[in-house]
Amino acid sequence: MKNIVVLVSGGGTNLQALIDAQNRGEIKNGKISCVISSNPNAYALTRAENNKIPTEVIRRKDFAEFDEYDNALTELLMSKNADVVVLAGFMTILGSKVISAFENKIINIHPSLIPSFCGEGYYGLRVHEAALEKGVKVTGATAHFVNEVCDGGPIIIQKAVEIKNGDTPEVLQKRVMEQAEWKILPKAVSLFCEDKIIVKDNKTEILD
C-alpha cells in the first residue's frame, strides 16, 4: 500500500472527495496516511480527524527564509514516507527542493482544461471568471503532476464540463468540482498507486 499525503489550506472539499473514494474502495493499493495543512484553522484538518487520519501543520510564516520552509516541508514529507503527495487546495508555493525530491510524485488538480486558463495568477474563481469572459463553451478540470512551471507538469487525466447560459463564476466552480475535480483527482491518485502512469517527455501514458 502506498502512502498518500495530502496538502491542504482550507475547507478540504477535494480532500473529502479523496476520503469518500477511499471509503468506497476506489483508491487501489494506496491509503491516505497523513494530511498536512498550511493553516492551523483549516476545516480540512477536521475532516481528516473525523476519519482518523493523522494531521500536521506547517506554516510558511514560521520560517524566516523560504529555503528553510522548503527544507522543512521536504523533511516532513519524507518523515511520513510519502509515496505520493496530493495538493488539495494547498495555497503555499512549493519550493524546488520538494519538487525535485518528489519528481512526478506530486499531483495537483486544476479547475480548467490545461493549457487553457492556467499558470501564474489562475486559481480559484479567477479561472472560472476567465473562462466565462472568453466565452468558451466547454471547460473542465485537469489532474497533473507538479513541476517547477506553474500548471506545467505532465497531464494525467482531464474531464470536460459544459458551460451553460447564465452561469456565474460561483455556479461554474461548483459544477466543475462536482462533475470533474472530485471524480478525476481520486482516479489519478489510484492510477499512481497502481503504478499505471508512465511519464516520458513531459507526457503521461496510462496503462490498462
PDB file of C-alpha atoms in Angstrom:
ATOM      1  CA  MET A   1       0.000   0.000   0.000  1.00  0.00           C
ATOM      2  CA  LYS A   2       1.386   3.382  -0.991  1.00  0.00           C
ATOM      3  CA  ASN A   3       1.256   6.270   1.481  1.00  0.00           C
ATOM      4  CA  ILE A   4      -0.803   9.214   0.195  1.00  0.00           C
ATOM      5  CA  VAL A   5      -0.026  12.520   1.909  1.00  0.00           C
ATOM      6  CA  VAL A   6      -2.499  15.326   1.187  1.00  0.00           C
ATOM      7  CA  LEU A   7      -1.565  19.008   1.480  1.00  0.00           C
ATOM      8  CA  VAL A   8      -4.418  21.403   2.306  1.00  0.00           C
ATOM      9  CA  SER A   9      -5.069  25.012   3.298  1.00  0.00           C
ATOM     10  CA  GLY A  10      -8.825  25.481   3.531  1.00  0.00           C
ATOM     11  CA  GLY A  11     -12.160  23.701   3.622  1.00  0.00           C
ATOM     12  CA  GLY A  12     -10.905  20.474   2.130  1.00  0.00           C
ATOM     13  CA  THR A  13     -13.631  19.565  -0.373  1.00  0.00           C
ATOM     14  CA  ASN A  14     -11.112  17.807  -2.620  1.00  0.00           C
ATOM     15  CA  LEU A  15      -9.725  16.028   0.455  1.00  0.00           C
ATOM     16  CA  GLN A  16     -13.265  14.891   1.243  1.00  0.00           C
ATOM     17  CA  ALA A  17     -13.597  13.550  -2.310  1.00  0.00           C
ATOM     18  CA  LEU A  18     -10.423  11.526  -1.753  1.00  0.00           C
ATOM     19  CA  ILE A  19     -11.623  10.245   1.621  1.00  0.00           C
ATOM     20  CA  ASP A  20     -15.006   9.270   0.159  1.00  0.00           C
ATOM     21  CA  ALA A  21     -13.348   7.482  -2.761  1.00  0.00           C
ATOM     22  CA  GLN A  22     -11.057   5.655  -0.340  1.00  0.00           C
ATOM     23  CA  ASN A  23     -14.018   4.606   1.798  1.00  0.00           C
ATOM     24  CA  ARG A  24     -15.748   3.266  -1.340  1.00  0.00           C
ATOM     25  CA  GLY A  25     -12.668   1.220  -2.189  1.00  0.00           C
ATOM     26  CA  GLU A  26     -11.904   3.242  -5.311  1.00  0.00           C
ATOM     27  CA  ILE A  27      -8.283   4.036  -4.454  1.00  0.00           C
ATOM     28  CA  LYS A  28      -6.399   0.829  -5.143  1.00  0.00           C
ATOM     29  CA  ASN A  29      -3.112  -0.011  -3.438  1.00  0.00           C
ATOM     30  CA  GLY A  30      -2.959   3.260  -1.502  1.00  0.00           C
ATOM     31  CA  LYS A  31      -4.222   4.930   1.649  1.00  0.00           C
ATOM     32  CA  ILE A  32      -4.299   8.492   2.956  1.00  0.00           C
ATOM     33  CA  SER A  33      -1.683   8.271   5.679  1.00  0.00           C
ATOM     34  CA  CYS A  34      -1.424  11.958   6.642  1.00  0.00           C
ATOM     35  CA  VAL A  35      -2.976  15.370   5.972  1.00  0.00           C
ATOM     36  CA  ILE A  36      -0.657  18.388   6.234  1.00  0.00           C
ATOM     37  CA  SER A  37      -2.108  21.897   6.435  1.00  0.00           C
ATOM     38  CA  SER A  38      -0.529  25.319   5.913  1.00  0.00           C
ATOM     39  CA  ASN A  39      -3.333  26.739   8.073  1.00  0.00           C
ATOM     40  CA  PRO A  40      -3.958  25.513  11.646  1.00  0.00           C
ATOM     41  CA  ASN A  41      -7.626  26.550  11.378  1.00  0.00           C
ATOM     42  CA  ALA A  42      -8.361  24.774   8.096  1.00  0.00           C
ATOM     43  CA  TYR A  43     -11.598  22.770   8.205  1.00  0.00           C
ATOM     44  CA  ALA A  44      -9.765  20.140   6.159  1.00  0.00           C
ATOM     45  CA  LEU A  45      -7.986  19.160   9.399  1.00  0.00           C
ATOM     46  CA  THR A  46     -11.365  18.427  10.996  1.00  0.00           C
ATOM     47  CA  ARG A  47     -12.311  16.265   8.004  1.00  0.00           C
ATOM     48  CA  ALA A  48      -9.094  14.299   8.465  1.00  0.00           C
ATOM     49  CA  GLU A  49      -9.572  13.910  12.219  1.00  0.00           C
ATOM     50  CA  ASN A  50     -13.171  12.752  11.701  1.00  0.00           C
ATOM     51  CA  ASN A  51     -11.764   9.948   9.577  1.00  0.00           C
ATOM     52  CA  LYS A  52      -8.938   9.123  11.998  1.00  0.00           C
ATOM     53  CA  ILE A  53      -6.242  10.354   9.586  1.00  0.00           C
ATOM     54  CA  PRO A  54      -3.121  11.809  11.276  1.00  0.00           C
ATOM     55  CA  THR A  55      -2.526  15.537  10.716  1.00  0.00           C
ATOM     56  CA  GLU A  56       0.352  18.013  10.778  1.00  0.00           C
ATOM     57  CA  VAL A  57       0.576  21.796  10.410  1.00  0.00           C
ATOM     58  CA  ILE A  58       3.460  23.622   8.735  1.00  0.00           C
ATOM     59  CA  ARG A  59       3.189  27.382   8.192  1.00  0.00           C
ATOM     60  CA  ARG A  60       5.357  29.366   5.806  1.00  0.00           C
ATOM     61  CA  LYS A  61       5.423  32.333   8.204  1.00  0.00           C
ATOM     62  CA  ASP A  62       7.116  30.233  10.886  1.00  0.00           C
ATOM     63  CA  PHE A  63      10.294  30.223   8.770  1.00  0.00           C
ATOM     64  CA  ALA A  64      12.438  33.323   8.186  1.00  0.00           C
ATOM     65  CA  GLU A  65      13.628  32.192   4.750  1.00  0.00           C
ATOM     66  CA  PHE A  66      11.742  30.355   2.023  1.00  0.00           C
ATOM     67  CA  ASP A  67      14.600  27.839   1.685  1.00  0.00           C
ATOM     68  CA  GLU A  68      14.158  26.900   5.348  1.00  0.00           C
ATOM     69  CA  TYR A  69      10.466  26.261   4.753  1.00  0.00           C
ATOM     70  CA  ASP A  70      11.248  24.283   1.589  1.00  0.00           C
ATOM     71  CA  ASN A  71      13.693  22.084   3.518  1.00  0.00           C
ATOM     72  CA  ALA A  72      11.286  21.609   6.429  1.00  0.00           C
ATOM     73  CA  LEU A  73       8.367  20.589   4.194  1.00  0.00           C
ATOM     74  CA  THR A  74      10.604  18.174   2.270  1.00  0.00           C
ATOM     75  CA  GLU A  75      11.808  16.602   5.517  1.00  0.00           C
ATOM     76  CA  LEU A  76       8.260  16.384   6.872  1.00  0.00           C
ATOM     77  CA  LEU A  77       7.020  14.596   3.748  1.00  0.00           C
ATOM     78  CA  MET A  78       9.979  12.211   3.865  1.00  0.00           C
ATOM     79  CA  SER A  79       9.370  11.510   7.561  1.00  0.00           C
ATOM     80  CA  LYS A  80       5.812  10.484   6.631  1.00  0.00           C
ATOM     81  CA  ASN A  81       7.177   8.083   3.977  1.00  0.00           C
ATOM     82  CA  ALA A  82       5.075   9.823   1.341  1.00  0.00           C
ATOM     83  CA  ASP A  83       4.871   7.823  -1.876  1.00  0.00           C
ATOM     84  CA  VAL A  84       2.619  10.408  -3.493  1.00  0.00           C
ATOM     85  CA  VAL A  85       1.803  13.977  -2.453  1.00  0.00           C
ATOM     86  CA  VAL A  86      -1.610  15.393  -3.388  1.00  0.00           C
ATOM     87  CA  LEU A  87      -2.273  19.143  -3.491  1.00  0.00           C
ATOM     88  CA  ALA A  88      -5.907  19.611  -2.469  1.00  0.00           C
ATOM     89  CA  GLY A  89      -6.296  23.379  -2.277  1.00  0.00           C
ATOM     90  CA  PHE A  90      -2.794  23.993  -0.916  1.00  0.00           C
ATOM     91  CA  MET A  91      -2.246  27.744  -1.126  1.00  0.00           C
ATOM     92  CA  THR A  92       1.503  27.921  -0.393  1.00  0.00           C
ATOM     93  CA  ILE A  93       4.037  27.801  -3.213  1.00  0.00           C
ATOM     94  CA  LEU A  94       6.149  24.643  -3.351  1.00  0.00           C
ATOM     95  CA  GLY A  95       9.919  25.086  -3.479  1.00  0.00           C
ATOM     96  CA  SER A  96      12.391  23.446  -5.830  1.00  0.00           C
ATOM     97  CA  LYS A  97      13.656  21.042  -3.153  1.00  0.00           C
ATOM     98  CA  VAL A  98      10.214  19.498  -2.576  1.00  0.00           C
ATOM     99  CA  ILE A  99       9.524  19.333  -6.301  1.00  0.00           C
ATOM    100  CA  SER A 100      12.839  17.660  -7.124  1.00  0.00           C
ATOM    101  CA  ALA A 101      12.622  15.264  -4.155  1.00  0.00           C
ATOM    102  CA  PHE A 102       9.166  14.127  -5.311  1.00  0.00           C
ATOM    103  CA  GLU A 103       9.545  14.365  -9.084  1.00  0.00           C
ATOM    104  CA  ASN A 104       6.405  13.048 -10.818  1.00  0.00           C
ATOM    105  CA  LYS A 105       5.032  12.152  -7.373  1.00  0.00           C
ATOM    106  CA  ILE A 106       3.111  15.379  -6.638  1.00  0.00           C
ATOM    107  CA  ILE A 107      -0.415  15.511  -8.067  1.00  0.00           C
ATOM    108  CA  ASN A 108      -2.437  18.712  -8.387  1.00  0.00           C
ATOM    109  CA  ILE A 109      -5.981  19.358  -9.571  1.00  0.00           C
ATOM    110  CA  HIS A 110      -6.580  22.485 -11.670  1.00  0.00           C
ATOM    111  CA  PRO A 111     -10.108  23.734 -12.490  1.00  0.00           C
ATOM    112  CA  SER A 112      -9.694  24.108 -16.257  1.00  0.00           C
ATOM    113  CA  LEU A 113      -8.623  22.092 -19.279  1.00  0.00           C
ATOM    114  CA  ILE A 114      -4.893  22.860 -19.294  1.00  0.00           C
ATOM    115  CA  PRO A 115      -3.363  24.677 -21.216  1.00  0.00           C
ATOM    116  CA  SER A 116      -6.432  26.959 -21.091  1.00  0.00           C
ATOM    117  CA  PHE A 117      -6.800  29.341 -18.132  1.00  0.00           C
ATOM    118  CA  CYS A 118      -3.784  28.133 -16.199  1.00  0.00           C
ATOM    119  CA  GLY A 119      -0.415  29.342 -14.980  1.00  0.00           C
ATOM    120  CA  GLU A 120       0.520  32.364 -12.891  1.00  0.00           C
ATOM    121  CA  GLY A 121      -2.491  34.086 -11.338  1.00  0.00           C
ATOM    122  CA  TYR A 122      -5.062  31.499 -12.406  1.00  0.00           C
ATOM    123  CA  TYR A 123      -6.532  29.916  -9.289  1.00  0.00           C
ATOM    124  CA  GLY A 124      -9.911  29.641  -7.575  1.00  0.00           C
ATOM    125  CA  LEU A 125     -12.711  31.755  -9.002  1.00  0.00           C
ATOM    126  CA  ARG A 126     -10.290  33.626 -11.289  1.00  0.00           C
ATOM    127  CA  VAL A 127     -10.115  30.554 -13.541  1.00  0.00           C
ATOM    128  CA  HIS A 128     -13.888  30.433 -13.976  1.00  0.00           C
ATOM    129  CA  GLU A 129     -14.166  34.195 -14.422  1.00  0.00           C
ATOM    130  CA  ALA A 130     -11.621  33.975 -17.256  1.00  0.00           C
ATOM    131  CA  ALA A 131     -13.451  31.077 -18.930  1.00  0.00           C
ATOM    132  CA  LEU A 132     -16.751  32.989 -18.846  1.00  0.00           C
ATOM    133  CA  GLU A 133     -15.113  36.192 -20.087  1.00  0.00           C
ATOM    134  CA  LYS A 134     -13.640  34.303 -23.049  1.00  0.00           C
ATOM    135  CA  GLY A 135     -16.993  32.749 -23.846  1.00  0.00           C
ATOM    136  CA  VAL A 136     -15.743  29.174 -24.173  1.00  0.00           C
ATOM    137  CA  LYS A 137     -18.488  26.559 -24.343  1.00  0.00           C
ATOM    138  CA  VAL A 138     -16.582  23.822 -22.538  1.00  0.00           C
ATOM    139  CA  THR A 139     -14.288  23.937 -19.516  1.00  0.00           C
ATOM    140  CA  GLY A 140     -13.345  21.223 -17.030  1.00  0.00           C
ATOM    141  CA  ALA A 141     -10.563  20.065 -14.747  1.00  0.00           C
ATOM    142  CA  THR A 142      -7.081  18.612 -15.099  1.00  0.00           C
ATOM    143  CA  ALA A 143      -5.187  16.300 -12.765  1.00  0.00           C
ATOM    144  CA  HIS A 144      -1.474  16.722 -13.419  1.00  0.00           C
ATOM    145  CA  PHE A 145       1.946  16.193 -11.928  1.00  0.00           C
ATOM    146  CA  VAL A 146       3.660  19.261 -10.476  1.00  0.00           C
ATOM    147  CA  ASN A 147       6.937  20.603 -11.789  1.00  0.00           C
ATOM    148  CA  GLU A 148       8.651  23.973 -11.455  1.00  0.00           C
ATOM    149  CA  VAL A 149       6.459  25.525 -14.160  1.00  0.00           C
ATOM    150  CA  CYS A 150       3.104  26.685 -12.727  1.00  0.00           C
ATOM    151  CA  ASP A 151       0.469  24.212 -14.013  1.00  0.00           C
ATOM    152  CA  GLY A 152       3.118  22.936 -16.456  1.00  0.00           C
ATOM    153  CA  GLY A 153       3.648  19.353 -15.320  1.00  0.00           C
ATOM    154  CA  PRO A 154       2.581  16.208 -17.204  1.00  0.00           C
ATOM    155  CA  ILE A 155      -1.199  15.867 -17.579  1.00  0.00           C
ATOM    156  CA  ILE A 156      -2.675  12.676 -16.089  1.00  0.00           C
ATOM    157  CA  ILE A 157      -6.450  12.977 -16.647  1.00  0.00           C
ATOM    158  CA  GLN A 158      -8.800  15.661 -17.955  1.00  0.00           C
ATOM    159  CA  LYS A 159     -12.587  15.832 -17.819  1.00  0.00           C
ATOM    160  CA  ALA A 160     -14.753  18.302 -19.709  1.00  0.00           C
ATOM    161  CA  VAL A 161     -17.691  20.210 -18.223  1.00  0.00           C
ATOM    162  CA  GLU A 162     -20.307  22.130 -20.194  1.00  0.00           C
ATOM    163  CA  ILE A 163     -20.738  25.864 -19.666  1.00  0.00           C
ATOM    164  CA  LYS A 164     -24.400  26.891 -19.580  1.00  0.00           C
ATOM    165  CA  ASN A 165     -26.190  30.140 -20.365  1.00  0.00           C
ATOM    166  CA  GLY A 166     -26.388  32.346 -17.286  1.00  0.00           C
ATOM    167  CA  ASP A 167     -23.502  30.687 -15.458  1.00  0.00           C
ATOM    168  CA  THR A 168     -21.778  32.780 -12.813  1.00  0.00           C
ATOM    169  CA  PRO A 169     -18.206  32.006 -11.726  1.00  0.00           C
ATOM    170  CA  GLU A 170     -19.579  30.532  -8.481  1.00  0.00           C
ATOM    171  CA  VAL A 171     -22.116  28.292 -10.255  1.00  0.00           C
ATOM    172  CA  LEU A 172     -19.489  27.136 -12.742  1.00  0.00           C
ATOM    173  CA  GLN A 173     -16.955  26.478  -9.984  1.00  0.00           C
ATOM    174  CA  LYS A 174     -19.425  24.197  -8.190  1.00  0.00           C
ATOM    175  CA  ARG A 175     -20.273  22.280 -11.388  1.00  0.00           C
ATOM    176  CA  VAL A 176     -16.594  21.781 -12.257  1.00  0.00           C
ATOM    177  CA  MET A 177     -15.890  20.490  -8.758  1.00  0.00           C
ATOM    178  CA  GLU A 178     -18.841  18.102  -8.698  1.00  0.00           C
ATOM    179  CA  GLN A 179     -18.609  16.818 -12.267  1.00  0.00           C
ATOM    180  CA  ALA A 180     -14.833  16.802 -12.777  1.00  0.00           C
ATOM    181  CA  GLU A 181     -12.471  17.586  -9.888  1.00  0.00           C
ATOM    182  CA  TRP A 182     -13.981  15.221  -7.346  1.00  0.00           C
ATOM    183  CA  LYS A 183     -14.017  12.401  -9.907  1.00  0.00           C
ATOM    184  CA  ILE A 184     -10.638  12.654 -11.614  1.00  0.00           C
ATOM    185  CA  LEU A 185      -8.451  13.514  -8.608  1.00  0.00           C
ATOM    186  CA  PRO A 186      -9.161  10.205  -6.797  1.00  0.00           C
ATOM    187  CA  LYS A 187      -8.827   8.379 -10.135  1.00  0.00           C
ATOM    188  CA  ALA A 188      -5.408   9.940 -10.816  1.00  0.00           C
ATOM    189  CA  VAL A 189      -4.229   9.058  -7.299  1.00  0.00           C
ATOM    190  CA  SER A 190      -5.419   5.474  -7.726  1.00  0.00           C
ATOM    191  CA  LEU A 191      -3.659   5.153 -11.093  1.00  0.00           C
ATOM    192  CA  PHE A 192      -0.444   6.353  -9.448  1.00  0.00           C
ATOM    193  CA  CYS A 193      -0.790   3.893  -6.566  1.00  0.00           C
ATOM    194  CA  GLU A 194      -1.425   1.085  -9.059  1.00  0.00           C
ATOM    195  CA  ASP A 195       1.781   2.004 -10.973  1.00  0.00           C
ATOM    196  CA  LYS A 196      -0.260   2.652 -14.106  1.00  0.00           C
ATOM    197  CA  ILE A 197       1.254   6.027 -15.054  1.00  0.00           C
ATOM    198  CA  ILE A 198       4.374   6.265 -17.214  1.00  0.00           C
ATOM    199  CA  VAL A 199       5.940   9.715 -17.694  1.00  0.00           C
ATOM    200  CA  LYS A 200       8.065  10.404 -20.764  1.00  0.00           C
ATOM    201  CA  ASP A 201       8.954  13.771 -22.373  1.00  0.00           C
ATOM    202  CA  ASN A 202       6.581  15.639 -20.027  1.00  0.00           C
ATOM    203  CA  LYS A 203       3.657  13.480 -21.157  1.00  0.00           C
ATOM    204  CA  THR A 204       1.935  10.561 -19.482  1.00  0.00           C
ATOM    205  CA  GLU A 205       0.883   7.198 -20.758  1.00  0.00           C
ATOM    206  CA  ILE A 206      -1.850   5.467 -18.790  1.00  0.00           C
ATOM    207  CA  LEU A 207      -1.570   1.689 -18.716  1.00  0.00           C
ATOM    208  CA  ASP A 208      -4.656  -0.531 -18.960  1.00  0.00           C
TER     209      ASP A 208
END
